[in-house]
PDB file of N, CA and C in Angstrom:
ATOM      1  N   MET A   1       0.857  -1.179   0.000  1.00 71.00           N
ATOM      2  CA  MET A   1       0.000   0.000   0.000  1.00 71.00           C
ATOM      3  C   MET A   1       0.897   1.234   0.000  1.00 71.00           C
ATOM      4  N   SER A   2       0.479   2.222  -0.744  1.00 89.00           N
ATOM      5  CA  SER A   2       1.261   3.453  -0.796  1.00 89.00           C
ATOM      6  C   SER A   2       1.157   4.196   0.528  1.00 89.00           C
ATOM      7  N   MET A   3       2.112   5.054   0.774  1.00 87.00           N
ATOM      8  CA  MET A   3       2.111   5.837   2.010  1.00 87.00           C
ATOM      9  C   MET A   3       0.903   6.761   2.048  1.00 87.00           C
ATOM     10  N   LEU A   4       0.539   7.331   0.911  1.00 88.00           N
ATOM     11  CA  LEU A   4      -0.614   8.218   0.852  1.00 88.00           C
ATOM     12  C   LEU A   4      -1.890   7.471   1.214  1.00 88.00           C
ATOM     13  N   LYS A   5      -2.087   6.293   0.652  1.00 91.00           N
ATOM     14  CA  LYS A   5      -3.279   5.484   0.963  1.00 91.00           C
ATOM     15  C   LYS A   5      -3.276   5.080   2.431  1.00 91.00           C
ATOM     16  N   ALA A   6      -2.114   4.725   2.947  1.00 90.00           N
ATOM     17  CA  ALA A   6      -2.019   4.327   4.357  1.00 90.00           C
ATOM     18  C   ALA A   6      -2.379   5.504   5.268  1.00 90.00           C
ATOM     19  N   LEU A   7      -1.902   6.692   4.927  1.00 89.00           N
ATOM     20  CA  LEU A   7      -2.214   7.873   5.738  1.00 89.00           C
ATOM     21  C   LEU A   7      -3.702   8.227   5.638  1.00 89.00           C
ATOM     22  N   GLN A   8      -4.251   8.119   4.433  1.00 90.00           N
ATOM     23  CA  GLN A   8      -5.675   8.413   4.258  1.00 90.00           C
ATOM     24  C   GLN A   8      -6.557   7.426   5.024  1.00 90.00           C
ATOM     25  N   SER A   9      -6.103   6.200   5.160  1.00 92.00           N
ATOM     26  CA  SER A   9      -6.917   5.195   5.848  1.00 92.00           C
ATOM     27  C   SER A   9      -6.684   5.181   7.359  1.00 92.00           C
ATOM     28  N   ALA A  10      -5.762   5.994   7.846  1.00 92.00           N
ATOM     29  CA  ALA A  10      -5.502   6.070   9.288  1.00 92.00           C
ATOM     30  C   ALA A  10      -6.618   6.860   9.961  1.00 92.00           C
ATOM     31  N   HIS A  11      -7.302   6.222  10.897  1.00 94.00           N
ATOM     32  CA  HIS A  11      -8.432   6.860  11.570  1.00 94.00           C
ATOM     33  C   HIS A  11      -8.241   6.997  13.074  1.00 94.00           C
ATOM     34  N   SER A  12      -7.111   6.556  13.570  1.00 94.00           N
ATOM     35  CA  SER A  12      -6.891   6.622  15.010  1.00 94.00           C
ATOM     36  C   SER A  12      -5.424   6.888  15.296  1.00 94.00           C
ATOM     37  N   LEU A  13      -5.164   7.205  16.535  1.00 92.00           N
ATOM     38  CA  LEU A  13      -3.789   7.404  16.988  1.00 92.00           C
ATOM     39  C   LEU A  13      -2.982   6.134  16.756  1.00 92.00           C
ATOM     40  N   SER A  14      -3.588   4.987  17.007  1.00 93.00           N
ATOM     41  CA  SER A  14      -2.900   3.701  16.801  1.00 93.00           C
ATOM     42  C   SER A  14      -2.512   3.515  15.336  1.00 93.00           C
ATOM     43  N   ASP A  15      -3.421   3.867  14.428  1.00 93.00           N
ATOM     44  CA  ASP A  15      -3.120   3.750  12.995  1.00 93.00           C
ATOM     45  C   ASP A  15      -1.930   4.619  12.610  1.00 93.00           C
ATOM     46  N   VAL A  16      -1.895   5.831  13.133  1.00 91.00           N
ATOM     47  CA  VAL A  16      -0.805   6.753  12.814  1.00 91.00           C
ATOM     48  C   VAL A  16       0.512   6.240  13.388  1.00 91.00           C
ATOM     49  N   ALA A  17       0.487   5.781  14.622  1.00 91.00           N
ATOM     50  CA  ALA A  17       1.704   5.263  15.253  1.00 91.00           C
ATOM     51  C   ALA A  17       2.263   4.079  14.471  1.00 91.00           C
ATOM     52  N   VAL A  18       1.388   3.182  14.048  1.00 89.00           N
ATOM     53  CA  VAL A  18       1.824   2.015  13.273  1.00 89.00           C
ATOM     54  C   VAL A  18       2.411   2.465  11.939  1.00 89.00           C
ATOM     55  N   LEU A  19       1.807   3.482  11.337  1.00 87.00           N
ATOM     56  CA  LEU A  19       2.317   4.030  10.082  1.00 87.00           C
ATOM     57  C   LEU A  19       3.752   4.525  10.258  1.00 87.00           C
ATOM     58  N   PHE A  20       4.050   5.078  11.424  1.00 87.00           N
ATOM     59  CA  PHE A  20       5.396   5.562  11.725  1.00 87.00           C
ATOM     60  C   PHE A  20       6.303   4.455  12.232  1.00 87.00           C
ATOM     61  N   GLY A  21       5.773   3.252  12.377  1.00 86.00           N
ATOM     62  CA  GLY A  21       6.582   2.138  12.847  1.00 86.00           C
ATOM     63  C   GLY A  21       6.889   2.199  14.330  1.00 86.00           C
ATOM     64  N   ARG A  22       6.008   2.814  15.106  1.00 87.00           N
ATOM     65  CA  ARG A  22       6.214   2.961  16.543  1.00 87.00           C
ATOM     66  C   ARG A  22       5.003   2.441  17.294  1.00 87.00           C
ATOM     67  N   LYS A  23       5.149   2.307  18.593  1.00 91.00           N
ATOM     68  CA  LYS A  23       4.053   1.848  19.436  1.00 91.00           C
ATOM     69  C   LYS A  23       3.098   3.005  19.722  1.00 91.00           C
ATOM     70  N   PRO A  24       1.786   2.736  19.684  1.00 93.00           N
ATOM     71  CA  PRO A  24       0.804   3.789  19.956  1.00 93.00           C
ATOM     72  C   PRO A  24       0.996   4.456  21.319  1.00 93.00           C
ATOM     73  N   ALA A  25       1.429   3.695  22.312  1.00 94.00           N
ATOM     74  CA  ALA A  25       1.617   4.270  23.652  1.00 94.00           C
ATOM     75  C   ALA A  25       2.679   5.373  23.634  1.00 94.00           C
ATOM     76  N   ARG A  26       3.700   5.225  22.808  1.00 91.00           N
ATOM     77  CA  ARG A  26       4.750   6.251  22.727  1.00 91.00           C
ATOM     78  C   ARG A  26       4.222   7.551  22.124  1.00 91.00           C
ATOM     79  N   LEU A  27       3.424   7.419  21.064  1.00 91.00           N
ATOM     80  CA  LEU A  27       2.838   8.606  20.448  1.00 91.00           C
ATOM     81  C   LEU A  27       1.847   9.267  21.400  1.00 91.00           C
ATOM     82  N   SER A  28       1.037   8.476  22.033  1.00 93.00           N
ATOM     83  CA  SER A  28       0.063   8.989  22.998  1.00 93.00           C
ATOM     84  C   SER A  28       0.763   9.737  24.129  1.00 93.00           C
ATOM     85  N   HIS A  29       1.859   9.187  24.599  1.00 93.00           N
ATOM     86  CA  HIS A  29       2.590   9.804  25.703  1.00 93.00           C
ATOM     87  C   HIS A  29       3.123  11.179  25.312  1.00 93.00           C
ATOM     88  N   ILE A  30       3.775  11.266  24.148  1.00 91.00           N
ATOM     89  CA  ILE A  30       4.357  12.551  23.752  1.00 91.00           C
ATOM     90  C   ILE A  30       3.274  13.578  23.436  1.00 91.00           C
ATOM     91  N   LEU A  31       2.139  13.136  22.889  1.00 90.00           N
ATOM     92  CA  LEU A  31       1.081  14.080  22.536  1.00 90.00           C
ATOM     93  C   LEU A  31       0.239  14.520  23.720  1.00 90.00           C
ATOM     94  N   TYR A  32      -0.119  13.569  24.593  1.00 93.00           N
ATOM     95  CA  TYR A  32      -1.116  13.864  25.613  1.00 93.00           C
ATOM     96  C   TYR A  32      -0.606  13.865  27.054  1.00 93.00           C
ATOM     97  N   LYS A  33       0.418  13.110  27.327  1.00 94.00           N
ATOM     98  CA  LYS A  33       0.904  13.004  28.706  1.00 94.00           C
ATOM     99  C   LYS A  33       2.005  14.016  29.019  1.00 94.00           C
ATOM    100  N   THR A  34       2.832  14.319  28.028  1.00 94.00           N
ATOM    101  CA  THR A  34       3.925  15.258  28.239  1.00 94.00           C
ATOM    102  C   THR A  34       3.376  16.679  28.221  1.00 94.00           C
ATOM    103  N   PRO A  35       3.603  17.444  29.281  1.00 94.00           N
ATOM    104  CA  PRO A  35       3.118  18.835  29.295  1.00 94.00           C
ATOM    105  C   PRO A  35       3.778  19.646  28.178  1.00 94.00           C
ATOM    106  N   PRO A  36       3.058  20.598  27.616  1.00 90.00           N
ATOM    107  CA  PRO A  36       3.626  21.398  26.516  1.00 90.00           C
ATOM    108  C   PRO A  36       4.987  22.013  26.848  1.00 90.00           C
ATOM    109  N   ALA A  37       5.170  22.493  28.056  1.00 90.00           N
ATOM    110  CA  ALA A  37       6.441  23.114  28.441  1.00 90.00           C
ATOM    111  C   ALA A  37       7.589  22.115  28.437  1.00 90.00           C
ATOM    112  N   ALA A  38       7.285  20.828  28.612  1.00 94.00           N
ATOM    113  CA  ALA A  38       8.331  19.807  28.652  1.00 94.00           C
ATOM    114  C   ALA A  38       8.668  19.262  27.262  1.00 94.00           C
ATOM    115  N   LYS A  39       7.936  19.690  26.244  1.00 95.00           N
ATOM    116  CA  LYS A  39       8.193  19.211  24.888  1.00 95.00           C
ATOM    117  C   LYS A  39       9.277  20.013  24.185  1.00 95.00           C
ATOM    118  N   TYR A  40       9.586  21.195  24.735  1.00 96.00           N
ATOM    119  CA  TYR A  40      10.545  22.084  24.095  1.00 96.00           C
ATOM    120  C   TYR A  40      11.573  22.581  25.098  1.00 96.00           C
ATOM    121  N   ASN A  41      12.790  22.756  24.631  1.00 96.00           N
ATOM    122  CA  ASN A  41      13.852  23.389  25.415  1.00 96.00           C
ATOM    123  C   ASN A  41      13.921  24.847  24.953  1.00 96.00           C
ATOM    124  N   THR A  42      13.765  25.766  25.884  1.00 95.00           N
ATOM    125  CA  THR A  42      13.774  27.181  25.542  1.00 95.00           C
ATOM    126  C   THR A  42      15.085  27.809  26.010  1.00 95.00           C
ATOM    127  N   PHE A  43      15.689  28.576  25.100  1.00 96.00           N
ATOM    128  CA  PHE A  43      16.926  29.274  25.436  1.00 96.00           C
ATOM    129  C   PHE A  43      17.027  30.511  24.566  1.00 96.00           C
ATOM    130  N   GLU A  44      17.956  31.369  24.886  1.00 97.00           N
ATOM    131  CA  GLU A  44      18.129  32.615  24.136  1.00 97.00           C
ATOM    132  C   GLU A  44      19.522  32.673  23.529  1.00 97.00           C
ATOM    133  N   ILE A  45      19.590  33.277  22.358  1.00 97.00           N
ATOM    134  CA  ILE A  45      20.871  33.507  21.700  1.00 97.00           C
ATOM    135  C   ILE A  45      20.928  34.983  21.320  1.00 97.00           C
ATOM    136  N   PRO A  46      22.129  35.546  21.278  1.00 96.00           N
ATOM    137  CA  PRO A  46      22.229  36.973  20.928  1.00 96.00           C
ATOM    138  C   PRO A  46      21.975  37.199  19.435  1.00 96.00           C
ATOM    139  N   LYS A  47      21.334  38.319  19.123  1.00 95.00           N
ATOM    140  CA  LYS A  47      21.137  38.744  17.740  1.00 95.00           C
ATOM    141  C   LYS A  47      22.323  39.607  17.324  1.00 95.00           C
ATOM    142  N   ARG A  48      22.611  39.660  16.049  1.00 93.00           N
ATOM    143  CA  ARG A  48      23.682  40.513  15.546  1.00 93.00           C
ATOM    144  C   ARG A  48      23.375  41.981  15.812  1.00 93.00           C
ATOM    145  N   SER A  49      22.092  42.318  15.699  1.00 93.00           N
ATOM    146  CA  SER A  49      21.698  43.720  15.853  1.00 93.00           C
ATOM    147  C   SER A  49      21.499  44.114  17.313  1.00 93.00           C
ATOM    148  N   GLY A  50      21.818  43.203  18.226  1.00 93.00           N
ATOM    149  CA  GLY A  50      21.605  43.455  19.645  1.00 93.00           C
ATOM    150  C   GLY A  50      20.333  42.772  20.110  1.00 93.00           C
ATOM    151  N   GLY A  51      20.196  42.630  21.382  1.00 95.00           N
ATOM    152  CA  GLY A  51      19.028  41.956  21.916  1.00 95.00           C
ATOM    153  C   GLY A  51      19.193  40.437  21.895  1.00 95.00           C
ATOM    154  N   LEU A  52      18.135  39.775  22.227  1.00 97.00           N
ATOM    155  CA  LEU A  52      18.171  38.316  22.297  1.00 97.00           C
ATOM    156  C   LEU A  52      17.049  37.708  21.470  1.00 97.00           C
ATOM    157  N   ARG A  53      17.316  36.548  20.916  1.00 97.00           N
ATOM    158  CA  ARG A  53      16.319  35.781  20.185  1.00 97.00           C
ATOM    159  C   ARG A  53      15.983  34.548  21.016  1.00 97.00           C
ATOM    160  N   THR A  54      14.704  34.333  21.256  1.00 97.00           N
ATOM    161  CA  THR A  54      14.267  33.167  22.017  1.00 97.00           C
ATOM    162  C   THR A  54      14.079  31.990  21.068  1.00 97.00           C
ATOM    163  N   ILE A  55      14.688  30.878  21.398  1.00 97.00           N
ATOM    164  CA  ILE A  55      14.590  29.647  20.618  1.00 97.00           C
ATOM    165  C   ILE A  55      13.827  28.614  21.441  1.00 97.00           C
ATOM    166  N   CYS A  56      12.839  28.000  20.826  1.00 96.00           N
ATOM    167  CA  CYS A  56      12.096  26.906  21.458  1.00 96.00           C
ATOM    168  C   CYS A  56      12.361  25.662  20.615  1.00 96.00           C
ATOM    169  N   ALA A  57      13.337  24.886  21.003  1.00 96.00           N
ATOM    170  CA  ALA A  57      13.750  23.700  20.249  1.00 96.00           C
ATOM    171  C   ALA A  57      13.047  22.466  20.797  1.00 96.00           C
ATOM    172  N   PRO A  58      12.530  21.605  19.918  1.00 96.00           N
ATOM    173  CA  PRO A  58      11.861  20.400  20.402  1.00 96.00           C
ATOM    174  C   PRO A  58      12.844  19.468  21.104  1.00 96.00           C
ATOM    175  N   THR A  59      12.337  18.752  22.090  1.00 95.00           N
ATOM    176  CA  THR A  59      13.162  17.748  22.758  1.00 95.00           C
ATOM    177  C   THR A  59      13.515  16.662  21.741  1.00 95.00           C
ATOM    178  N   PRO A  60      14.564  15.885  21.988  1.00 95.00           N
ATOM    179  CA  PRO A  60      14.936  14.839  21.029  1.00 95.00           C
ATOM    180  C   PRO A  60      13.779  13.879  20.701  1.00 95.00           C
ATOM    181  N   GLN A  61      12.982  13.524  21.699  1.00 92.00           N
ATOM    182  CA  GLN A  61      11.866  12.604  21.460  1.00 92.00           C
ATOM    183  C   GLN A  61      10.840  13.232  20.510  1.00 92.00           C
ATOM    184  N   LEU A  62      10.466  14.470  20.761  1.00 94.00           N
ATOM    185  CA  LEU A  62       9.501  15.145  19.892  1.00 94.00           C
ATOM    186  C   LEU A  62      10.090  15.360  18.508  1.00 94.00           C
ATOM    187  N   LYS A  63      11.362  15.695  18.447  1.00 95.00           N
ATOM    188  CA  LYS A  63      12.013  15.928  17.160  1.00 95.00           C
ATOM    189  C   LYS A  63      12.014  14.666  16.303  1.00 95.00           C
ATOM    190  N   ARG A  64      12.187  13.497  16.917  1.00 92.00           N
ATOM    191  CA  ARG A  64      12.124  12.238  16.167  1.00 92.00           C
ATOM    192  C   ARG A  64      10.746  12.049  15.540  1.00 92.00           C
ATOM    193  N   TRP A  65       9.690  12.359  16.295  1.00 91.00           N
ATOM    194  CA  TRP A  65       8.326  12.249  15.763  1.00 91.00           C
ATOM    195  C   TRP A  65       8.110  13.249  14.636  1.00 91.00           C
ATOM    196  N   GLN A  66       8.595  14.461  14.815  1.00 93.00           N
ATOM    197  CA  GLN A  66       8.441  15.480  13.783  1.00 93.00           C
ATOM    198  C   GLN A  66       9.179  15.084  12.507  1.00 93.00           C
ATOM    199  N   THR A  67      10.351  14.489  12.670  1.00 91.00           N
ATOM    200  CA  THR A  67      11.133  14.039  11.521  1.00 91.00           C
ATOM    201  C   THR A  67      10.411  12.923  10.785  1.00 91.00           C
ATOM    202  N   ARG A  68       9.838  11.983  11.539  1.00 90.00           N
ATOM    203  CA  ARG A  68       9.065  10.902  10.920  1.00 90.00           C
ATOM    204  C   ARG A  68       7.858  11.462  10.173  1.00 90.00           C
ATOM    205  N   LEU A  69       7.153  12.401  10.793  1.00 90.00           N
ATOM    206  CA  LEU A  69       5.990  13.007  10.153  1.00 90.00           C
ATOM    207  C   LEU A  69       6.397  13.721   8.867  1.00 90.00           C
ATOM    208  N   ALA A  70       7.480  14.464   8.899  1.00 88.00           N
ATOM    209  CA  ALA A  70       7.960  15.166   7.706  1.00 88.00           C
ATOM    210  C   ALA A  70       8.275  14.181   6.582  1.00 88.00           C
ATOM    211  N   ALA A  71       8.888  13.047   6.913  1.00 88.00           N
ATOM    212  CA  ALA A  71       9.220  12.044   5.904  1.00 88.00           C
ATOM    213  C   ALA A  71       7.957  11.444   5.293  1.00 88.00           C
ATOM    214  N   VAL A  72       6.969  11.146   6.126  1.00 90.00           N
ATOM    215  CA  VAL A  72       5.707  10.590   5.633  1.00 90.00           C
ATOM    216  C   VAL A  72       5.015  11.594   4.713  1.00 90.00           C
ATOM    217  N   LEU A  73       4.933  12.838   5.143  1.00 89.00           N
ATOM    218  CA  LEU A  73       4.276  13.855   4.331  1.00 89.00           C
ATOM    219  C   LEU A  73       5.028  14.115   3.026  1.00 89.00           C
ATOM    220  N   GLN A  74       6.357  14.073   3.069  1.00 86.00           N
ATOM    221  CA  GLN A  74       7.143  14.267   1.850  1.00 86.00           C
ATOM    222  C   GLN A  74       6.897  13.131   0.875  1.00 86.00           C
ATOM    223  N   GLU A  75       6.823  11.916   1.393  1.00 88.00           N
ATOM    224  CA  GLU A  75       6.543  10.766   0.526  1.00 88.00           C
ATOM    225  C   GLU A  75       5.147  10.891  -0.096  1.00 88.00           C
ATOM    226  N   CYS A  76       4.183  11.357   0.685  1.00 89.00           N
ATOM    227  CA  CYS A  76       2.828  11.571   0.163  1.00 89.00           C
ATOM    228  C   CYS A  76       2.831  12.629  -0.934  1.00 89.00           C
ATOM    229  N   MET A  77       3.559  13.713  -0.712  1.00 85.00           N
ATOM    230  CA  MET A  77       3.639  14.761  -1.739  1.00 85.00           C
ATOM    231  C   MET A  77       4.279  14.238  -3.020  1.00 85.00           C
ATOM    232  N   SER A  78       5.287  13.409  -2.878  1.00 84.00           N
ATOM    233  CA  SER A  78       5.937  12.828  -4.056  1.00 84.00           C
ATOM    234  C   SER A  78       4.961  11.940  -4.819  1.00 84.00           C
ATOM    235  N   GLU A  79       4.162  11.155  -4.098  1.00 88.00           N
ATOM    236  CA  GLU A  79       3.159  10.298  -4.740  1.00 88.00           C
ATOM    237  C   GLU A  79       2.115  11.140  -5.469  1.00 88.00           C
ATOM    238  N   ILE A  80       1.668  12.229  -4.852  1.00 87.00           N
ATOM    239  CA  ILE A  80       0.671  13.109  -5.479  1.00 87.00           C
ATOM    240  C   ILE A  80       1.254  13.737  -6.743  1.00 87.00           C
ATOM    241  N   ASP A  81       2.487  14.239  -6.641  1.00 82.00           N
ATOM    242  CA  ASP A  81       3.128  14.851  -7.809  1.00 82.00           C
ATOM    243  C   ASP A  81       3.290  13.843  -8.937  1.00 82.00           C
ATOM    244  N   LEU A  82       3.704  12.633  -8.610  1.00 83.00           N
ATOM    245  CA  LEU A  82       3.894  11.591  -9.615  1.00 83.00           C
ATOM    246  C   LEU A  82       2.564  11.230 -10.269  1.00 83.00           C
ATOM    247  N   ALA A  83       1.512  11.110  -9.481  1.00 84.00           N
ATOM    248  CA  ALA A  83       0.190  10.745 -10.005  1.00 84.00           C
ATOM    249  C   ALA A  83      -0.362  11.812 -10.952  1.00 84.00           C
ATOM    250  N   HIS A  84       0.003  13.061 -10.709  1.00 83.00           N
ATOM    251  CA  HIS A  84      -0.496  14.158 -11.543  1.00 83.00           C
ATOM    252  C   HIS A  84       0.519  14.589 -12.604  1.00 83.00           C
ATOM    253  N   GLY A  85       1.638  13.896 -12.682  1.00 79.00           N
ATOM    254  CA  GLY A  85       2.653  14.228 -13.672  1.00 79.00           C
ATOM    255  C   GLY A  85       3.309  15.565 -13.442  1.00 79.00           C
ATOM    256  N   ARG A  86       3.382  15.968 -12.172  1.00 72.00           N
ATOM    257  CA  ARG A  86       3.974  17.264 -11.844  1.00 72.00           C
ATOM    258  C   ARG A  86       5.416  17.102 -11.400  1.00 72.00           C
ATOM    259  N   CYS A  87       6.173  18.114 -11.715  1.00 70.00           N
ATOM    260  CA  CYS A  87       7.547  18.215 -11.223  1.00 70.00           C
ATOM    261  C   CYS A  87       7.655  19.594 -10.589  1.00 70.00           C
ATOM    262  N   ASP A  88       7.933  19.654  -9.310  1.00 62.00           N
ATOM    263  CA  ASP A  88       7.961  20.932  -8.599  1.00 62.00           C
ATOM    264  C   ASP A  88       9.195  21.723  -9.007  1.00 62.00           C
ATOM    265  N   THR A  89       8.975  22.753  -9.791  1.00 62.00           N
ATOM    266  CA  THR A  89      10.089  23.607 -10.213  1.00 62.00           C
ATOM    267  C   THR A  89       9.983  25.008  -9.625  1.00 62.00           C
ATOM    268  N   VAL A  90       8.877  25.297  -8.947  1.00 65.00           N
ATOM    269  CA  VAL A  90       8.692  26.629  -8.384  1.00 65.00           C
ATOM    270  C   VAL A  90       9.521  26.809  -7.124  1.00 65.00           C
ATOM    271  N   SER A  91       9.510  25.813  -6.272  1.00 69.00           N
ATOM    272  CA  SER A  91      10.230  25.891  -5.011  1.00 69.00           C
ATOM    273  C   SER A  91      11.391  24.902  -5.022  1.00 69.00           C
ATOM    274  N   HIS A  92      12.487  25.314  -4.480  1.00 71.00           N
ATOM    275  CA  HIS A  92      13.657  24.439  -4.444  1.00 71.00           C
ATOM    276  C   HIS A  92      13.912  23.898  -3.034  1.00 71.00           C
ATOM    277  N   GLY A  93      13.543  24.665  -2.026  1.00 71.00           N
ATOM    278  CA  GLY A  93      13.867  24.298  -0.652  1.00 71.00           C
ATOM    279  C   GLY A  93      13.005  23.188  -0.088  1.00 71.00           C
ATOM    280  N   PHE A  94      13.529  22.560   0.926  1.00 69.00           N
ATOM    281  CA  PHE A  94      12.837  21.541   1.700  1.00 69.00           C
ATOM    282  C   PHE A  94      12.427  20.328   0.871  1.00 69.00           C
ATOM    283  N   MET A  95      13.191  20.031  -0.146  1.00 72.00           N
ATOM    284  CA  MET A  95      12.922  18.872  -0.978  1.00 72.00           C
ATOM    285  C   MET A  95      14.101  17.915  -0.860  1.00 72.00           C
ATOM    286  N   PRO A  96      13.832  16.614  -0.862  1.00 74.00           N
ATOM    287  CA  PRO A  96      14.933  15.653  -0.787  1.00 74.00           C
ATOM    288  C   PRO A  96      15.904  15.851  -1.949  1.00 74.00           C
ATOM    289  N   GLU A  97      17.145  15.652  -1.686  1.00 77.00           N
ATOM    290  CA  GLU A  97      18.212  15.753  -2.685  1.00 77.00           C
ATOM    291  C   GLU A  97      18.468  17.182  -3.167  1.00 77.00           C
ATOM    292  N   ARG A  98      17.832  18.173  -2.546  1.00 79.00           N
ATOM    293  CA  ARG A  98      18.056  19.560  -2.943  1.00 79.00           C
ATOM    294  C   ARG A  98      18.764  20.296  -1.819  1.00 79.00           C
ATOM    295  N   THR A  99      19.742  21.108  -2.208  1.00 82.00           N
ATOM    296  CA  THR A  99      20.532  21.853  -1.237  1.00 82.00           C
ATOM    297  C   THR A  99      20.737  23.268  -1.753  1.00 82.00           C
ATOM    298  N   ILE A 100      21.401  24.092  -0.967  1.00 84.00           N
ATOM    299  CA  ILE A 100      21.722  25.439  -1.452  1.00 84.00           C
ATOM    300  C   ILE A 100      22.664  25.378  -2.641  1.00 84.00           C
ATOM    301  N   ILE A 101      23.446  24.325  -2.709  1.00 88.00           N
ATOM    302  CA  ILE A 101      24.380  24.166  -3.841  1.00 88.00           C
ATOM    303  C   ILE A 101      23.614  23.831  -5.113  1.00 88.00           C
ATOM    304  N   THR A 102      22.656  22.869  -5.036  1.00 83.00           N
ATOM    305  CA  THR A 102      21.876  22.529  -6.230  1.00 83.00           C
ATOM    306  C   THR A 102      21.014  23.717  -6.669  1.00 83.00           C
ATOM    307  N   ASN A 103      20.600  24.538  -5.724  1.00 82.00           N
ATOM    308  CA  ASN A 103      19.834  25.730  -6.071  1.00 82.00           C
ATOM    309  C   ASN A 103      20.712  26.708  -6.843  1.00 82.00           C
ATOM    310  N   ALA A 104      21.943  26.903  -6.386  1.00 84.00           N
ATOM    311  CA  ALA A 104      22.857  27.833  -7.048  1.00 84.00           C
ATOM    312  C   ALA A 104      23.244  27.325  -8.445  1.00 84.00           C
ATOM    313  N   LEU A 105      23.367  26.026  -8.581  1.00 82.00           N
ATOM    314  CA  LEU A 105      23.752  25.455  -9.870  1.00 82.00           C
ATOM    315  C   LEU A 105      22.604  25.487 -10.877  1.00 82.00           C
ATOM    316  N   GLY A 106      21.354  25.498 -10.378  1.00 72.00           N
ATOM    317  CA  GLY A 106      20.175  25.433 -11.245  1.00 72.00           C
ATOM    318  C   GLY A 106      19.866  26.695 -11.841  1.00 72.00           C
TER     319      GLY A 106
END
């Protein structure tokens, strides 16, 4: 089954967790049991122009889930583009195999 079909047929937290190859209890824990403040590490870095910039970085556990979600969604987008005969030429960023170097060369 394609990733797009699998995602479309997911109707529960358990379905989504299985799609990501993880246990539903782990997804449930990070989404519902972990307090929002504990999902992110907050710190400040100096700006060039002065002042401070606040950064809210996801914890490693949340970041792994976000990375998995991004991969699933990217695969779905690739399937949609392939099905419609599209090749994304408008945007270069955030695509697999594309970098600032390939953008400069293109």
